Coordinates of C-alpha atoms (C1' of nucleotides) in Angstrom, one line a residue:
Chain A
M264 CA 110.2 115.9 106.9
Q265 CA 112.0 119.2 106.3
Q266 CA 113.1 122.3 108.1
P267 CA 111.6 125.8 107.6
D268 CA 114.5 126.7 105.3
L269 CA 112.2 126.1 102.4
Q270 CA 111.1 129.3 100.6
Y271 CA 107.5 128.5 100.3
I272 CA 107.3 127.7 104.0
G273 CA 108.8 131.1 104.7
V274 CA 106.2 132.7 102.5
R275 CA 103.5 130.7 104.2
D276 CA 104.6 131.7 107.6
D277 CA 104.8 135.3 106.5
I278 CA 101.3 135.4 105.2
A279 CA 100.0 133.4 108.2
A280 CA 101.6 135.8 110.6
R281 CA 100.0 138.8 108.8
I282 CA 96.6 137.0 109.1
A283 CA 97.2 136.2 112.8
G284 CA 98.1 139.8 113.3
S285 CA 94.8 140.9 111.9
E286 CA 96.4 142.7 109.0
F287 CA 93.9 140.7 107.0
K288 CA 90.6 139.8 108.6
P289 CA 88.1 136.9 107.9
G290 CA 86.5 137.4 104.6
E291 CA 89.0 139.9 103.4
R292 CA 91.0 139.5 100.2
L293 CA 94.7 139.0 100.1
P294 CA 96.9 140.9 97.7
S295 CA 97.2 139.3 94.2
E296 CA 99.8 136.6 93.6
R297 CA 101.7 138.9 91.3
Q298 CA 101.7 141.7 93.8
M299 CA 103.1 139.4 96.5
Q300 CA 106.1 138.8 94.2
I301 CA 107.2 142.4 93.9
G302 CA 109.2 142.7 97.2
G303 CA 111.6 139.7 97.1
G304 CA 112.7 137.8 94.1
V305 CA 110.4 134.8 94.4
A306 CA 108.6 133.1 91.5
R307 CA 104.8 133.0 91.3
G308 CA 104.8 129.2 91.6
T309 CA 106.5 129.5 95.0
I310 CA 103.9 132.0 96.2
R311 CA 101.2 129.7 95.0
E312 CA 102.7 126.7 96.8
A313 CA 102.5 128.7 100.0
L314 CA 98.9 129.7 99.3
F315 CA 98.0 126.0 98.6
Q316 CA 99.5 125.1 102.0
L317 CA 97.4 127.7 103.8
E318 CA 94.3 126.6 101.8
A319 CA 94.9 123.0 103.0
E320 CA 95.1 124.3 106.6
G321 CA 91.8 126.0 106.2
V322 CA 93.3 129.4 106.8
I323 CA 92.4 130.9 103.4
Y324 CA 90.2 130.0 100.5
R325 CA 89.9 131.1 96.9
K326 CA 87.2 132.5 94.6
D327 CA 88.0 131.5 91.1
R328 CA 89.9 134.1 89.2
S329 CA 88.9 136.6 91.9
G330 CA 91.5 136.1 94.6
W331 CA 92.4 134.6 97.9
Y332 CA 90.4 135.3 101.0
V333 CA 90.8 134.7 104.7
S334 CA 88.6 131.9 106.0
P335 CA 85.9 132.6 108.6
P336 CA 85.8 130.2 111.6
P337 CA 84.1 126.8 111.2
V338 CA 80.7 125.9 112.5
V339 CA 80.3 123.1 115.0
Y340 CA 78.1 120.2 114.0
D341 CA 77.0 117.5 116.4
P342 CA 75.5 114.5 114.5
T343 CA 73.9 113.1 117.7
R344 CA 71.9 116.2 118.3
W345 CA 68.7 116.3 116.4
E346 CA 68.9 119.8 115.1
G347 CA 68.8 121.1 111.6
F348 CA 71.4 123.2 109.9
M349 CA 69.4 126.4 110.1
S350 CA 69.1 126.2 113.9
Y351 CA 72.6 125.2 114.9
V352 CA 74.2 127.7 112.5
E353 CA 72.0 130.5 113.9
A354 CA 72.8 129.4 117.5
Q355 CA 76.4 130.0 116.7
G356 CA 75.8 133.6 115.7
R357 CA 76.1 133.0 112.0
R358 CA 73.7 133.6 109.2
P359 CA 72.5 130.4 107.5
E360 CA 70.9 130.3 104.1
T361 CA 69.4 127.5 102.0
E362 CA 68.7 127.5 98.3
T363 CA 66.8 124.7 96.7
L364 CA 68.6 123.9 93.4
S365 CA 66.2 121.3 92.2
K366 CA 63.4 119.1 93.4
V367 CA 62.0 116.3 91.2
E368 CA 60.3 113.0 91.4
I369 CA 62.4 110.1 90.3
A370 CA 62.1 106.3 90.1
C371 CA 63.9 104.2 92.7
D372 CA 67.0 102.7 91.2
D373 CA 68.9 99.6 92.5
M374 CA 71.0 101.4 95.1
L375 CA 68.0 103.3 96.5
A376 CA 65.9 100.2 96.4
Q377 CA 68.4 98.5 98.7
I378 CA 68.7 101.5 101.1
F379 CA 64.9 102.1 101.3
S380 CA 63.8 98.5 101.1
R381 CA 61.4 99.6 98.4
P382 CA 60.8 98.1 94.9
V383 CA 62.8 99.4 92.0
G384 CA 60.8 102.0 90.2
A385 CA 58.9 103.2 93.3
P386 CA 58.5 107.0 93.3
M387 CA 61.1 109.0 95.2
Y388 CA 61.7 112.7 95.6
W389 CA 65.2 114.0 94.8
I390 CA 66.1 117.3 96.3
R391 CA 69.3 119.2 95.7
R392 CA 70.1 122.2 98.0
R393 CA 73.0 124.5 98.5
R394 CA 73.6 125.9 102.0
S395 CA 75.6 129.0 102.9
I396 CA 76.9 130.6 106.0
D397 CA 77.3 134.4 106.1
G398 CA 76.9 134.4 102.3
R399 CA 79.6 131.8 101.6
A400 CA 78.4 128.5 100.1
V401 CA 79.6 125.7 102.5
L402 CA 77.8 122.6 101.4
I403 CA 75.7 121.1 98.8
E404 CA 73.4 118.2 99.6
S405 CA 71.4 115.6 97.7
I406 CA 68.4 114.3 99.5
I407 CA 66.2 111.3 98.7
V408 CA 62.8 110.9 100.4
D409 CA 60.4 108.1 100.0
A410 CA 57.5 109.7 98.1
S411 CA 54.9 107.2 99.4
L412 CA 55.6 108.5 102.9
A413 CA 55.4 112.2 102.1
P414 CA 53.2 112.6 99.0
G415 CA 53.4 116.1 97.6
L416 CA 56.5 117.0 99.5
V417 CA 58.1 118.9 96.7
E418 CA 55.1 121.3 96.5
H419 CA 56.3 122.8 99.8
D420 CA 58.9 125.4 100.4
L421 CA 62.1 123.6 101.2
D422 CA 64.3 126.5 101.7
G423 CA 64.1 126.0 105.4
S424 CA 64.2 122.9 107.6
L425 CA 63.1 119.7 105.8
T426 CA 62.9 117.9 109.1
S427 CA 60.2 120.2 110.4
V428 CA 58.2 119.9 107.2
L429 CA 58.3 116.1 107.5
K430 CA 57.3 116.4 111.1
S431 CA 54.6 119.0 111.0
V432 CA 53.0 118.2 107.6
Y433 CA 53.4 114.4 107.5
G434 CA 53.8 113.5 111.1
I435 CA 57.0 111.7 110.3
G436 CA 59.5 111.7 113.3
V437 CA 63.0 110.4 113.1
A438 CA 63.9 107.7 115.6
R439 CA 67.3 106.7 114.4
N440 CA 70.0 108.4 112.5
K441 CA 73.0 106.9 110.8
V442 CA 75.9 109.3 109.9
D443 CA 79.0 108.5 107.9
M444 CA 81.7 111.0 107.5
Q445 CA 84.8 110.8 105.3
P446 CA 87.4 113.2 104.0
C447 CA 87.0 113.4 100.3
A448 CA 87.8 115.5 97.3
L449 CA 85.0 117.6 95.8
T450 CA 84.2 116.3 92.4
R451 CA 83.1 118.3 89.4
D452 CA 79.4 118.6 90.2
E453 CA 79.8 119.5 93.8
A454 CA 82.7 121.8 93.1
E455 CA 80.7 123.6 90.5
A456 CA 77.8 124.1 92.8
L457 CA 80.1 125.4 95.6
R458 CA 81.9 127.5 93.0
V459 CA 85.3 126.1 94.0
K460 CA 88.1 124.4 92.2
S461 CA 87.3 120.7 91.5
G462 CA 89.5 118.5 93.6
L463 CA 89.6 120.7 96.7
P464 CA 89.5 118.6 99.9
G465 CA 86.1 118.3 101.5
L466 CA 84.1 116.3 104.0
S467 CA 81.4 113.9 102.8
V468 CA 78.6 113.4 105.3
I469 CA 76.1 110.7 104.5
R470 CA 73.0 110.5 106.7
T471 CA 70.3 107.9 106.7
C472 CA 67.2 108.7 108.8
Y473 CA 64.8 106.0 110.1
D474 CA 61.4 106.4 111.7
A475 CA 60.1 104.5 114.7
Q476 CA 59.1 101.5 112.6
G477 CA 62.6 101.3 111.2
R478 CA 61.7 102.5 107.8
V479 CA 64.2 104.7 106.0
V480 CA 62.5 108.1 105.5
E481 CA 65.4 110.2 104.2
F482 CA 68.8 109.5 102.7
D483 CA 71.1 112.5 102.5
R484 CA 74.5 113.1 101.0
E485 CA 76.2 116.3 102.0
Y486 CA 79.5 117.6 100.7
W487 CA 81.1 120.3 102.9
R488 CA 84.0 122.6 102.3
H489 CA 86.7 121.1 104.5
D490 CA 87.3 124.4 106.2
A491 CA 83.7 125.2 107.1
L492 CA 83.0 122.4 109.6
K493 CA 84.0 121.0 112.9
V494 CA 82.3 117.8 114.2
S495 CA 81.7 117.4 117.9
V496 CA 80.2 114.3 119.5
D497 CA 79.4 113.8 123.2
I498 CA 78.8 110.2 124.2
R499 CA 77.6 108.7 127.5
V500 CA 78.9 105.1 127.6
R501 CA 76.3 102.5 128.4
Chain B
M182 CA 84.0 124.9 87.2
Q183 CA 85.6 123.4 84.1
Q184 CA 85.3 120.6 81.7
P185 CA 87.6 117.6 81.3
D186 CA 89.4 119.2 78.5
L187 CA 92.1 120.1 80.9
Q188 CA 95.3 118.0 80.4
Y189 CA 95.8 117.2 84.0
I190 CA 92.3 116.0 84.4
G191 CA 92.9 113.7 81.4
V192 CA 96.0 112.3 83.0
R193 CA 94.2 111.9 86.3
D194 CA 91.3 110.0 84.6
D195 CA 93.8 107.8 82.8
I196 CA 95.7 106.8 86.0
A197 CA 92.4 106.4 87.9
A198 CA 91.1 104.1 85.2
R199 CA 94.2 102.0 85.4
I200 CA 93.8 101.7 89.1
A201 CA 90.1 100.9 88.9
G202 CA 91.0 98.3 86.3
S203 CA 93.4 96.7 88.8
E204 CA 96.4 97.3 86.7
F205 CA 97.8 98.7 89.9
K206 CA 96.6 97.2 93.2
P207 CA 96.4 98.7 96.7
G208 CA 99.9 99.1 98.1
E209 CA 101.5 98.9 94.7
R210 CA 103.8 101.6 93.3
L211 CA 102.9 103.6 90.2
P212 CA 105.5 104.3 87.5
S213 CA 107.8 107.2 88.3
E214 CA 106.7 110.7 87.2
R215 CA 109.4 110.9 84.6
Q216 CA 108.4 107.5 83.2
M217 CA 104.8 108.7 82.9
Q218 CA 105.9 111.5 80.7
I219 CA 107.5 109.3 78.0
G220 CA 104.4 108.5 75.9
G221 CA 102.7 111.8 75.3
G222 CA 104.4 115.2 75.3
V223 CA 103.3 116.4 78.7
A224 CA 105.4 118.3 81.3
R225 CA 106.2 116.7 84.6
G226 CA 104.4 119.5 86.4
T227 CA 101.1 118.5 84.7
I228 CA 101.7 114.9 85.7
R229 CA 102.2 116.0 89.3
E230 CA 99.1 118.1 89.2
A231 CA 97.1 114.9 88.3
L232 CA 98.9 113.0 91.1
F233 CA 98.0 115.7 93.6
Q234 CA 94.4 115.5 92.5
L235 CA 94.3 111.7 93.1
E236 CA 96.1 112.2 96.4
A237 CA 93.4 114.6 97.6
E238 CA 90.8 112.1 96.6
G239 CA 92.5 109.5 98.7
V240 CA 93.2 107.2 95.7
I241 CA 96.9 107.3 96.0
Y242 CA 99.5 108.3 98.5
R243 CA 103.2 109.0 98.4
K244 CA 106.3 107.9 100.2
D245 CA 108.9 110.7 100.2
R246 CA 111.3 110.4 97.3
S247 CA 110.2 106.8 96.8
G248 CA 107.2 107.0 94.7
W249 CA 103.4 107.1 94.5
Y250 CA 101.4 104.1 95.8
V251 CA 97.7 103.0 95.5
S252 CA 95.8 103.6 98.8
P253 CA 94.3 100.7 100.7
P254 CA 90.7 101.1 101.7
P255 CA 89.9 103.2 104.8
V256 CA 89.0 101.7 108.2
V257 CA 85.7 102.5 109.8
Y258 CA 85.7 104.3 113.1
D259 CA 82.6 104.7 115.3
P260 CA 83.2 107.3 118.1
T261 CA 80.1 106.1 120.0
R262 CA 81.4 102.6 120.3
W263 CA 83.7 102.1 123.2
E264 CA 86.3 100.0 121.4
G265 CA 90.0 100.6 121.0
F266 CA 92.0 101.0 117.8
M267 CA 93.5 97.5 118.0
S268 CA 90.1 95.8 118.2
Y269 CA 88.2 97.6 115.6
V270 CA 91.0 97.5 113.1
E271 CA 91.4 93.8 113.6
A272 CA 87.7 93.3 113.4
Q273 CA 87.9 94.7 109.9
G274 CA 90.5 92.2 108.8
R275 CA 93.4 94.5 108.9
R276 CA 96.7 94.3 110.9
P277 CA 96.9 97.1 113.5
E278 CA 100.2 98.1 115.1
T279 CA 101.1 100.5 117.9
E280 CA 104.5 102.0 118.7
T281 CA 105.1 104.2 121.7
L282 CA 107.2 107.1 120.6
S283 CA 107.7 108.6 124.1
K284 CA 106.1 108.5 127.5
V285 CA 107.1 111.0 130.1
E286 CA 105.8 112.8 133.2
I287 CA 105.1 116.4 132.7
A288 CA 103.8 119.3 134.8
C289 CA 100.2 120.4 134.1
D290 CA 100.2 123.7 132.1
D291 CA 97.4 126.3 131.9
M292 CA 95.5 124.5 129.1
L293 CA 95.7 121.1 130.7
A294 CA 94.8 122.6 134.1
Q295 CA 91.5 123.9 132.6
I296 CA 90.7 120.6 130.8
F297 CA 91.5 118.3 133.8
S298 CA 90.3 120.8 136.6
R299 CA 93.7 120.2 138.3
P300 CA 96.2 122.7 139.6
V301 CA 98.9 124.0 137.4
G302 CA 102.0 121.9 138.0
A303 CA 100.2 118.7 138.9
P304 CA 101.8 115.6 137.5
M305 CA 100.6 114.3 134.2
Y306 CA 101.7 111.6 131.9
W307 CA 102.3 112.5 128.3
I308 CA 102.3 109.6 125.8
R309 CA 103.0 109.8 122.1
R310 CA 102.2 106.9 120.0
R311 CA 102.2 106.0 116.3
R312 CA 99.6 103.6 115.0
S313 CA 99.8 101.7 111.7
I314 CA 97.5 99.5 109.6
D315 CA 99.0 96.8 107.5
G316 CA 102.4 98.4 108.0
R317 CA 101.4 101.9 106.9
A318 CA 101.5 104.6 109.6
V319 CA 98.0 106.2 109.7
L320 CA 97.9 108.3 112.8
I321 CA 99.9 109.7 115.5
E322 CA 98.4 110.6 118.9
S323 CA 99.4 112.6 121.9
I324 CA 97.7 111.4 125.1
I325 CA 97.6 113.1 128.5
V326 CA 96.6 111.1 131.6
D327 CA 96.2 112.5 135.1
A328 CA 99.1 110.9 136.9
S329 CA 97.3 111.0 140.3
L330 CA 94.6 108.7 139.0
A331 CA 97.0 106.2 137.4
P332 CA 100.3 106.3 139.3
G333 CA 103.1 104.4 137.5
L334 CA 101.2 104.2 134.3
V335 CA 104.2 104.8 132.1
E336 CA 105.9 101.7 133.6
H337 CA 103.5 99.5 131.7
D338 CA 103.7 98.3 128.2
L339 CA 101.5 100.8 126.2
D340 CA 101.9 99.2 122.8
G341 CA 98.5 97.8 123.1
S342 CA 95.2 99.2 124.4
L343 CA 95.6 102.0 126.9
T344 CA 91.9 101.8 127.8
S345 CA 92.3 98.2 129.0
V346 CA 95.4 99.0 131.0
L347 CA 93.5 101.8 132.8
K348 CA 90.6 99.5 133.4
S349 CA 92.4 96.4 134.5
V350 CA 95.3 97.9 136.4
Y351 CA 93.7 101.0 137.9
G352 CA 90.0 100.1 137.8
I353 CA 89.3 103.3 135.8
G354 CA 86.2 103.0 133.6
V355 CA 85.1 105.6 131.1
A356 CA 81.6 106.9 131.4
R357 CA 81.6 109.7 129.0
N358 CA 83.5 110.5 125.9
K359 CA 83.7 113.8 124.0
V360 CA 85.0 113.6 120.5
D361 CA 85.8 116.5 118.2
M362 CA 86.8 116.0 114.6
Q363 CA 88.0 118.5 112.1
P364 CA 89.7 118.4 108.7
C365 CA 93.1 119.9 109.1
A366 CA 96.6 120.0 107.6
L367 CA 99.3 117.9 109.1
T368 CA 101.9 120.2 110.5
R369 CA 105.6 119.5 110.7
D370 CA 105.7 117.3 113.8
E371 CA 102.8 115.1 112.9
A372 CA 103.9 114.9 109.3
E373 CA 107.4 113.9 110.3
A374 CA 106.1 111.1 112.6
L375 CA 103.8 109.9 109.8
R376 CA 106.6 110.3 107.2
V377 CA 104.5 112.3 104.9
K378 CA 104.8 115.7 103.4
S379 CA 104.0 118.5 105.8
G380 CA 100.7 120.2 104.8
L381 CA 99.0 117.1 103.6
P382 CA 95.3 117.1 104.5
G383 CA 94.4 115.1 107.6
L384 CA 91.7 114.6 110.1
S385 CA 92.2 115.8 113.7
V386 CA 90.3 113.8 116.3
I387 CA 90.3 115.1 119.8
R388 CA 88.9 112.9 122.6
T389 CA 88.2 113.8 126.2
C390 CA 87.4 110.8 128.4
Y391 CA 85.5 111.2 131.7
D392 CA 85.0 108.7 134.5
A393 CA 81.7 108.1 136.4
Q394 CA 82.5 111.0 138.7
G395 CA 82.9 113.3 135.8
R396 CA 86.6 113.6 136.2
V397 CA 88.7 113.9 133.1
V398 CA 90.9 110.8 133.0
E399 CA 92.4 111.1 129.5
F400 CA 92.8 113.7 126.9
D401 CA 93.8 112.5 123.4
R402 CA 94.7 114.3 120.2
E403 CA 94.9 112.1 117.1
Y404 CA 96.0 113.2 113.7
W405 CA 95.0 110.8 110.9
R406 CA 96.0 110.6 107.3
H407 CA 92.8 111.8 105.5
D408 CA 92.6 108.7 103.4
A409 CA 92.8 106.1 106.2
L410 CA 89.6 106.8 108.0
K411 CA 85.9 106.7 107.6
V412 CA 83.7 107.8 110.6
S413 CA 80.4 106.2 111.2
V414 CA 77.9 107.1 113.9
D415 CA 74.6 105.4 114.6
I416 CA 72.2 107.3 116.8
R417 CA 68.9 106.5 118.4
V418 CA 67.0 109.7 119.0
R419 CA 65.7 110.2 122.6
Chain C
dT48 C1' 125.6 85.4 102.5
dC49 C1' 125.6 89.7 104.4
dG50 C1' 127.1 94.5 105.0
dC51 C1' 128.9 98.5 103.2
dG52 C1' 129.6 102.2 100.0
dG53 C1' 129.1 104.5 95.8
dA54 C1' 126.2 105.5 91.7
dT55 C1' 121.5 106.1 90.1
dT56 C1' 116.8 107.2 90.4
dT57 C1' 113.1 109.6 92.5
dG58 C1' 110.3 113.0 94.2
dG59 C1' 110.7 118.0 96.1
dT60 C1' 111.7 122.7 95.2
dA61 C1' 112.4 126.6 92.5
dT62 C1' 112.7 129.7 88.3
dA63 C1' 110.9 132.0 84.1
dG64 C1' 107.9 132.6 80.7
dA65 C1' 103.6 132.0 78.1
dC66 C1' 98.7 131.9 77.1
dC67 C1' 93.7 131.6 78.5
dA68 C1' 89.1 132.5 80.3
dA69 C1' 86.6 134.4 83.8
dA70 C1' 86.1 138.1 87.0
dA71 C1' 86.5 142.8 88.1
dC72 C1' 86.8 147.4 86.8
dG73 C1' 85.7 151.6 84.4
dC74 C1' 83.9 154.2 80.9
dT75 C1' 80.3 155.6 77.9
dC76 C1' 75.8 156.1 76.5
dG77 C1' 70.9 156.1 77.1
Chain D
dC289 C1' 71.5 156.8 87.7
dG290 C1' 71.8 152.4 85.7
dA291 C1' 72.8 149.2 82.0
dG292 C1' 75.9 147.7 78.7
dC293 C1' 80.4 147.0 76.9
dG294 C1' 85.3 147.0 76.2
dT295 C1' 89.8 146.8 79.0
dT296 C1' 92.5 145.2 82.6
dT297 C1' 93.6 142.2 86.2
dT298 C1' 93.5 137.8 88.2
dG299 C1' 94.0 133.2 89.0
dG300 C1' 94.4 128.6 86.2
dT301 C1' 97.0 125.8 83.3
dC302 C1' 101.2 124.4 80.9
dT303 C1' 106.0 124.1 79.3
dA304 C1' 111.0 123.6 80.0
dT305 C1' 114.8 123.4 82.8
dA306 C1' 117.7 123.1 86.8
dC307 C1' 119.4 121.5 91.1
dC308 C1' 119.0 119.0 95.6
dA309 C1' 118.6 115.5 99.1
dA310 C1' 116.7 111.3 100.3
dA311 C1' 115.7 106.7 98.9
dT312 C1' 116.9 103.0 96.3
dC313 C1' 119.7 100.0 93.8
dC314 C1' 123.7 97.4 92.7
dG315 C1' 128.0 95.5 93.0
dC316 C1' 132.1 94.7 95.6
dG317 C1' 134.4 92.8 99.3
dA318 C1' 134.6 90.4 103.7

DNA sequence: TCGCGGATTTGGTATAGACCAAAACGCTCG
DNA sequence: CGAGCGTTTTGGTCTATACCAAATCCGCGA
């Protein structure tokens, strides 16, 4: 669409090269936007255009009003493997963390009634969690569990693997897993919980878990930072 | 991170509401940026900020120097189903199209040698295609095929399903399929072929196809517009 | 009617300046 | 040493303006 004679592309390439050359390492902060201006006569808007570019590429990310930082590498996620976040992040040599933001009992609404094949008003648990890797929040998730299948679930500690609690305490195993993924923009609620600017690109992962009887036991909406995740699927045909 | 008292959020909501209210329908062009200014005293930069927001959300897209258009709904892609682009797009009531941009024989380089387990210098075919839905280019792909397995492949018409050509002409069936997906930014080459602004967010899909003997028969890199695709996987556990 | 060419419109890039709120910093005081 | 509190820095938002090149539009002429 255009050649690299554009100024902001030049600035982008410059910063990218300095990152590639390890002048700035993953997690480190870049110089401030105004500091980057000092050398050559370039407007702050142009610097910012370059930074947005690198942000879209997943090379850098920002902390609000704090600065721009070099992105760590993404973790690999395989939706066909039946492994929880804690275990696959750890297996990749990273430090996973889960915080439960809220856990409450709610009444089944129209949408949930359809998904769970349960009557409207049936008790459900709604769990919101934030998960981090190496101290950086990478996703927030909103989980719905059928309360009749797992009574008292919210009394347990849910800062670890929910799957293993369902299995060990309630004997609920998952036989089928439906996963939808779609690039999206992080809206206000998600962005706030991830402490990022609203509108930043993300990846929405929606999972529906079924038990052996075909009942829906868990419905999970995850919103990931777009630079934190790589999806990998290995399929044997027929 | 902030409340909707920001001007550009207000403009965004306004445009989004008019789209939701069908004032503008999928594929239609929005008024020009300068026209949107006329009513209330708001700078063009602010209008553009709102448009970028909607673009990130996948609600609208742009044609260079032509205008902003309402996005059509995304197509659903299931990497575990062994169906080609042409068939699943058509099955969703959309009009798929494939153009072959180039097809040449190349020598196997280091990276390809490792992927295909073939000697460096071995003949390979390199096919570049652009695929569209309802007349809008949504992905460009770069395919590598082992020439020793499919001699003369590039003589065939490849504007349809490559899979079916491999199957019917060469008797090559795919037994295993490895798919990697990652949010990315479209770089200059891809962006140019898709006629979008370089740096726009996209989804990179990398597929490696193996035959029954475990040989790699096809290596495919796809770059999708981020708003054109929804990935759906349905897995039966063990 | 169709093709060509010039004028117009459009988004893309860039500058310069301004103000704000949150974050980070640094100092003082207990 | 630590907590609290101003000060400074930083990114976030917004205005106004300017120029460019590509896309589009429109009218003329074959």
